[in-house]
Amino acid sequence: MLQWAKKQHDSGVPLMIVWNEIMNSTTLEDGADVILAHTRAGDEIFNAMFGRNQEGQKLESEGRIDEAIGLYEKNVTDQFIGLHPYERLRVIYTQRKDYNAAIRVCQSYINLPRDSKQQSSSGKRSRACSAIWISYFKNSLEWYFFKVLTAVSAGTLNPR
């Protein structure tokens, strides 16, 4: 199972999509061994992404912000469903006045695939929380667009 997951990821499929496929591809008819193998593979994949967030927090606390950014960006690329990497990148990029990067991260969170199986398994509270954060990131986008337009008008746009 993990070999298949690695092959998928190496071909450009985000890890969260791979995880979702693994976790939603079994039925009770598959038997306990198959279900357990899928669950273990899914746990390993999710824990790797979650571990990036933990390591990113540690790096931030040590002042190694660029390294933390690298880990958070990997989770954005892998479409991690948790809020942490998106919010941390939004804050860091805002502090650096890199509004284009902040806009990209907000849009990435808003555009995350949210399939019905994942939604139904996470419950109403999770869906409501997700909707609140989507709204929050959309409102942040408006502010960033204003900042970019202001910078363009003033001729001080960060060229990144």
PDB file of C-alpha atoms in Angstrom:
ATOM      1  CA  MET A   1       0.000   0.000   0.000  1.00  0.00           C
ATOM      2  CA  LEU A   2       2.775   2.458   0.908  1.00  0.00           C
ATOM      3  CA  GLN A   3       4.644   1.643  -2.303  1.00  0.00           C
ATOM      4  CA  TRP A   4       1.540   2.547  -4.291  1.00  0.00           C
ATOM      5  CA  ALA A   5       1.179   5.754  -2.262  1.00  0.00           C
ATOM      6  CA  LYS A   6       4.810   6.723  -2.913  1.00  0.00           C
ATOM      7  CA  LYS A   7       4.414   6.058  -6.635  1.00  0.00           C
ATOM      8  CA  GLN A   8       1.304   8.241  -6.715  1.00  0.00           C
ATOM      9  CA  HIS A   9       3.006  11.040  -4.799  1.00  0.00           C
ATOM     10  CA  ASP A  10       6.144  10.825  -6.948  1.00  0.00           C
ATOM     11  CA  SER A  11       3.935  11.243 -10.022  1.00  0.00           C
ATOM     12  CA  GLY A  12       2.594  14.526  -8.622  1.00  0.00           C
ATOM     13  CA  VAL A  13      -0.546  13.466  -6.760  1.00  0.00           C
ATOM     14  CA  PRO A  14      -0.844  15.457  -3.490  1.00  0.00           C
ATOM     15  CA  LEU A  15      -0.470  13.294  -0.391  1.00  0.00           C
ATOM     16  CA  MET A  16      -3.886  14.290   0.949  1.00  0.00           C
ATOM     17  CA  ILE A  17      -5.500  12.967  -2.237  1.00  0.00           C
ATOM     18  CA  VAL A  18      -3.503   9.736  -1.865  1.00  0.00           C
ATOM     19  CA  TRP A  19      -4.561   9.512   1.791  1.00  0.00           C
ATOM     20  CA  ASN A  20      -8.197  10.067   0.884  1.00  0.00           C
ATOM     21  CA  GLU A  21      -8.064   7.333  -1.755  1.00  0.00           C
ATOM     22  CA  ILE A  22      -6.471   4.888   0.683  1.00  0.00           C
ATOM     23  CA  MET A  23      -8.895   5.644   3.487  1.00  0.00           C
ATOM     24  CA  ASN A  24     -12.010   5.473   1.302  1.00  0.00           C
ATOM     25  CA  SER A  25     -11.184   2.541  -0.942  1.00  0.00           C
ATOM     26  CA  THR A  26     -12.110  -0.362   1.308  1.00  0.00           C
ATOM     27  CA  THR A  27     -15.413  -1.951   2.216  1.00  0.00           C
ATOM     28  CA  LEU A  28     -16.380  -4.429   4.904  1.00  0.00           C
ATOM     29  CA  GLU A  29     -16.186  -7.152   2.279  1.00  0.00           C
ATOM     30  CA  ASP A  30     -12.431  -6.550   1.925  1.00  0.00           C
ATOM     31  CA  GLY A  31     -11.756  -8.147   5.272  1.00  0.00           C
ATOM     32  CA  ALA A  32      -9.910  -7.050   8.372  1.00  0.00           C
ATOM     33  CA  ASP A  33      -6.376  -7.525   6.987  1.00  0.00           C
ATOM     34  CA  VAL A  34      -6.995  -5.274   3.979  1.00  0.00           C
ATOM     35  CA  ILE A  35      -8.799  -2.655   6.049  1.00  0.00           C
ATOM     36  CA  LEU A  36      -6.011  -2.678   8.634  1.00  0.00           C
ATOM     37  CA  ALA A  37      -3.328  -2.310   5.938  1.00  0.00           C
ATOM     38  CA  HIS A  38      -5.166   0.677   4.459  1.00  0.00           C
ATOM     39  CA  THR A  39      -5.638   2.244   7.878  1.00  0.00           C
ATOM     40  CA  ARG A  40      -1.963   1.859   8.770  1.00  0.00           C
ATOM     41  CA  ALA A  41      -0.840   3.299   5.441  1.00  0.00           C
ATOM     42  CA  GLY A  42      -3.264   6.193   5.819  1.00  0.00           C
ATOM     43  CA  ASP A  43      -2.059   6.861   9.355  1.00  0.00           C
ATOM     44  CA  GLU A  44       1.565   6.912   8.226  1.00  0.00           C
ATOM     45  CA  ILE A  45       0.812   9.392   5.443  1.00  0.00           C
ATOM     46  CA  PHE A  46      -1.274  11.673   7.648  1.00  0.00           C
ATOM     47  CA  ASN A  47       1.263  11.546  10.481  1.00  0.00           C
ATOM     48  CA  ALA A  48       4.046  12.549   8.072  1.00  0.00           C
ATOM     49  CA  MET A  49       2.111  15.667   7.070  1.00  0.00           C
ATOM     50  CA  PHE A  50       1.095  16.390  10.657  1.00  0.00           C
ATOM     51  CA  GLY A  51       4.746  15.971  11.673  1.00  0.00           C
ATOM     52  CA  ARG A  52       5.746  18.691   9.205  1.00  0.00           C
ATOM     53  CA  ASN A  53       3.446  21.086  11.040  1.00  0.00           C
ATOM     54  CA  GLN A  54       4.933  20.141  14.408  1.00  0.00           C
ATOM     55  CA  GLU A  55       8.477  20.518  13.069  1.00  0.00           C
ATOM     56  CA  GLY A  56       7.492  23.844  11.497  1.00  0.00           C
ATOM     57  CA  GLN A  57       6.268  25.112  14.872  1.00  0.00           C
ATOM     58  CA  LYS A  58       9.536  24.036  16.471  1.00  0.00           C
ATOM     59  CA  LEU A  59      11.572  25.747  13.754  1.00  0.00           C
ATOM     60  CA  GLU A  60       9.525  28.936  14.150  1.00  0.00           C
ATOM     61  CA  SER A  61      10.142  28.944  17.899  1.00  0.00           C
ATOM     62  CA  GLU A  62      13.878  28.675  17.151  1.00  0.00           C
ATOM     63  CA  GLY A  63      13.687  31.612  14.724  1.00  0.00           C
ATOM     64  CA  ARG A  64      14.292  29.394  11.680  1.00  0.00           C
ATOM     65  CA  ILE A  65      11.362  30.835   9.783  1.00  0.00           C
ATOM     66  CA  ASP A  66      12.532  30.038   6.243  1.00  0.00           C
ATOM     67  CA  GLU A  67      12.882  26.357   7.136  1.00  0.00           C
ATOM     68  CA  ALA A  68       9.419  26.377   8.712  1.00  0.00           C
ATOM     69  CA  ILE A  69       8.035  27.975   5.550  1.00  0.00           C
ATOM     70  CA  GLY A  70       9.508  25.117   3.511  1.00  0.00           C
ATOM     71  CA  LEU A  71       7.693  22.511   5.611  1.00  0.00           C
ATOM     72  CA  TYR A  72       4.403  24.419   5.601  1.00  0.00           C
ATOM     73  CA  GLU A  73       4.647  24.908   1.834  1.00  0.00           C
ATOM     74  CA  LYS A  74       5.092  21.149   1.390  1.00  0.00           C
ATOM     75  CA  ASN A  75       1.813  20.634   3.229  1.00  0.00           C
ATOM     76  CA  VAL A  76       0.101  23.242   1.059  1.00  0.00           C
ATOM     77  CA  THR A  77       1.422  21.459  -2.041  1.00  0.00           C
ATOM     78  CA  ASP A  78       0.153  18.161  -0.609  1.00  0.00           C
ATOM     79  CA  GLN A  79      -3.264  19.770   0.062  1.00  0.00           C
ATOM     80  CA  PHE A  80      -3.179  19.044   3.804  1.00  0.00           C
ATOM     81  CA  ILE A  81      -6.710  19.467   5.135  1.00  0.00           C
ATOM     82  CA  GLY A  82      -5.729  21.041   8.445  1.00  0.00           C
ATOM     83  CA  LEU A  83      -5.699  24.786   8.932  1.00  0.00           C
ATOM     84  CA  HIS A  84      -2.245  25.129  10.528  1.00  0.00           C
ATOM     85  CA  PRO A  85       0.127  25.423   7.545  1.00  0.00           C
ATOM     86  CA  TYR A  86      -2.162  27.857   5.719  1.00  0.00           C
ATOM     87  CA  GLU A  87      -2.677  30.104   8.717  1.00  0.00           C
ATOM     88  CA  ARG A  88       1.009  30.128   9.671  1.00  0.00           C
ATOM     89  CA  LEU A  89       2.057  30.948   6.101  1.00  0.00           C
ATOM     90  CA  ARG A  90      -0.607  33.650   5.886  1.00  0.00           C
ATOM     91  CA  VAL A  91       0.731  35.245   9.071  1.00  0.00           C
ATOM     92  CA  ILE A  92       4.411  34.927   8.088  1.00  0.00           C
ATOM     93  CA  TYR A  93       3.871  36.282   4.579  1.00  0.00           C
ATOM     94  CA  THR A  94       1.777  39.148   5.953  1.00  0.00           C
ATOM     95  CA  GLN A  95       4.540  40.038   8.420  1.00  0.00           C
ATOM     96  CA  ARG A  96       6.980  40.051   5.494  1.00  0.00           C
ATOM     97  CA  LYS A  97       4.547  42.121   3.418  1.00  0.00           C
ATOM     98  CA  ASP A  98       4.631  39.403   0.758  1.00  0.00           C
ATOM     99  CA  TYR A  99       0.952  39.780  -0.035  1.00  0.00           C
ATOM    100  CA  ASN A 100       1.122  37.823  -3.288  1.00  0.00           C
ATOM    101  CA  ALA A 101       2.292  34.751  -1.376  1.00  0.00           C
ATOM    102  CA  ALA A 102      -0.370  35.332   1.284  1.00  0.00           C
ATOM    103  CA  ILE A 103      -3.016  35.524  -1.450  1.00  0.00           C
ATOM    104  CA  ARG A 104      -1.762  32.275  -2.996  1.00  0.00           C
ATOM    105  CA  VAL A 105      -1.936  30.489   0.372  1.00  0.00           C
ATOM    106  CA  CYS A 106      -5.440  31.790   1.122  1.00  0.00           C
ATOM    107  CA  GLN A 107      -6.627  30.686  -2.307  1.00  0.00           C
ATOM    108  CA  SER A 108      -5.033  27.279  -1.770  1.00  0.00           C
ATOM    109  CA  TYR A 109      -7.013  26.786   1.440  1.00  0.00           C
ATOM    110  CA  ILE A 110     -10.255  27.972  -0.126  1.00  0.00           C
ATOM    111  CA  ASN A 111      -9.773  25.661  -3.119  1.00  0.00           C
ATOM    112  CA  LEU A 112      -8.924  22.521  -1.140  1.00  0.00           C
ATOM    113  CA  PRO A 113     -10.885  19.531  -2.395  1.00  0.00           C
ATOM    114  CA  ARG A 114     -13.541  18.641   0.135  1.00  0.00           C
ATOM    115  CA  ASP A 115     -15.255  15.435  -0.861  1.00  0.00           C
ATOM    116  CA  SER A 116     -18.519  14.251   0.605  1.00  0.00           C
ATOM    117  CA  LYS A 117     -17.012  11.129   2.269  1.00  0.00           C
ATOM    118  CA  GLN A 118     -14.448  13.244   4.086  1.00  0.00           C
ATOM    119  CA  GLN A 119     -17.113  15.796   5.028  1.00  0.00           C
ATOM    120  CA  SER A 120     -19.601  13.221   6.295  1.00  0.00           C
ATOM    121  CA  SER A 121     -17.019  11.412   8.403  1.00  0.00           C
ATOM    122  CA  SER A 122     -15.912  14.635  10.072  1.00  0.00           C
ATOM    123  CA  GLY A 123     -19.380  15.690  11.207  1.00  0.00           C
ATOM    124  CA  LYS A 124     -21.442  18.874  11.207  1.00  0.00           C
ATOM    125  CA  ARG A 125     -19.171  20.779  13.594  1.00  0.00           C
ATOM    126  CA  SER A 126     -16.150  20.199  11.382  1.00  0.00           C
ATOM    127  CA  ARG A 127     -18.052  21.308   8.267  1.00  0.00           C
ATOM    128  CA  ALA A 128     -19.221  24.448  10.074  1.00  0.00           C
ATOM    129  CA  CYS A 129     -15.687  25.162  11.262  1.00  0.00           C
ATOM    130  CA  SER A 130     -14.364  24.629   7.732  1.00  0.00           C
ATOM    131  CA  ALA A 131     -16.978  27.041   6.348  1.00  0.00           C
ATOM    132  CA  ILE A 132     -15.974  29.662   8.914  1.00  0.00           C
ATOM    133  CA  TRP A 133     -12.304  29.369   7.958  1.00  0.00           C
ATOM    134  CA  ILE A 134     -13.104  29.490   4.245  1.00  0.00           C
ATOM    135  CA  SER A 135     -15.015  32.717   4.888  1.00  0.00           C
ATOM    136  CA  TYR A 136     -12.092  34.020   6.957  1.00  0.00           C
ATOM    137  CA  PHE A 137      -9.590  33.323   4.168  1.00  0.00           C
ATOM    138  CA  LYS A 138     -11.925  34.905   1.589  1.00  0.00           C
ATOM    139  CA  ASN A 139     -12.125  38.051   3.724  1.00  0.00           C
ATOM    140  CA  SER A 140      -8.331  37.998   4.064  1.00  0.00           C
ATOM    141  CA  LEU A 141      -8.068  37.882   0.271  1.00  0.00           C
ATOM    142  CA  GLU A 142     -10.019  41.131  -0.001  1.00  0.00           C
ATOM    143  CA  TRP A 143      -7.599  42.794   2.406  1.00  0.00           C
ATOM    144  CA  TYR A 144      -4.557  41.435   0.523  1.00  0.00           C
ATOM    145  CA  PHE A 145      -5.943  42.565  -2.832  1.00  0.00           C
ATOM    146  CA  PHE A 146      -6.389  46.034  -1.344  1.00  0.00           C
ATOM    147  CA  LYS A 147      -2.788  45.988  -0.063  1.00  0.00           C
ATOM    148  CA  VAL A 148      -1.472  44.885  -3.471  1.00  0.00           C
ATOM    149  CA  LEU A 149      -3.460  47.570  -5.295  1.00  0.00           C
ATOM    150  CA  THR A 150      -2.215  50.165  -2.829  1.00  0.00           C
ATOM    151  CA  ALA A 151       1.385  49.007  -3.341  1.00  0.00           C
ATOM    152  CA  VAL A 152       0.997  49.069  -7.130  1.00  0.00           C
ATOM    153  CA  SER A 153      -0.393  52.609  -6.943  1.00  0.00           C
ATOM    154  CA  ALA A 154       2.490  53.686  -4.702  1.00  0.00           C
ATOM    155  CA  GLY A 155       5.075  51.865  -6.843  1.00  0.00           C
ATOM    156  CA  THR A 156       6.234  49.766  -3.894  1.00  0.00           C
ATOM    157  CA  LEU A 157       4.960  46.335  -4.925  1.00  0.00           C
ATOM    158  CA  ASN A 158       7.143  43.468  -3.702  1.00  0.00           C
ATOM    159  CA  PRO A 159       8.310  41.875  -7.001  1.00  0.00           C
ATOM    160  CA  ARG A 160       8.135  38.282  -5.685  1.00  0.00           C
TER     161      ARG A 160
END
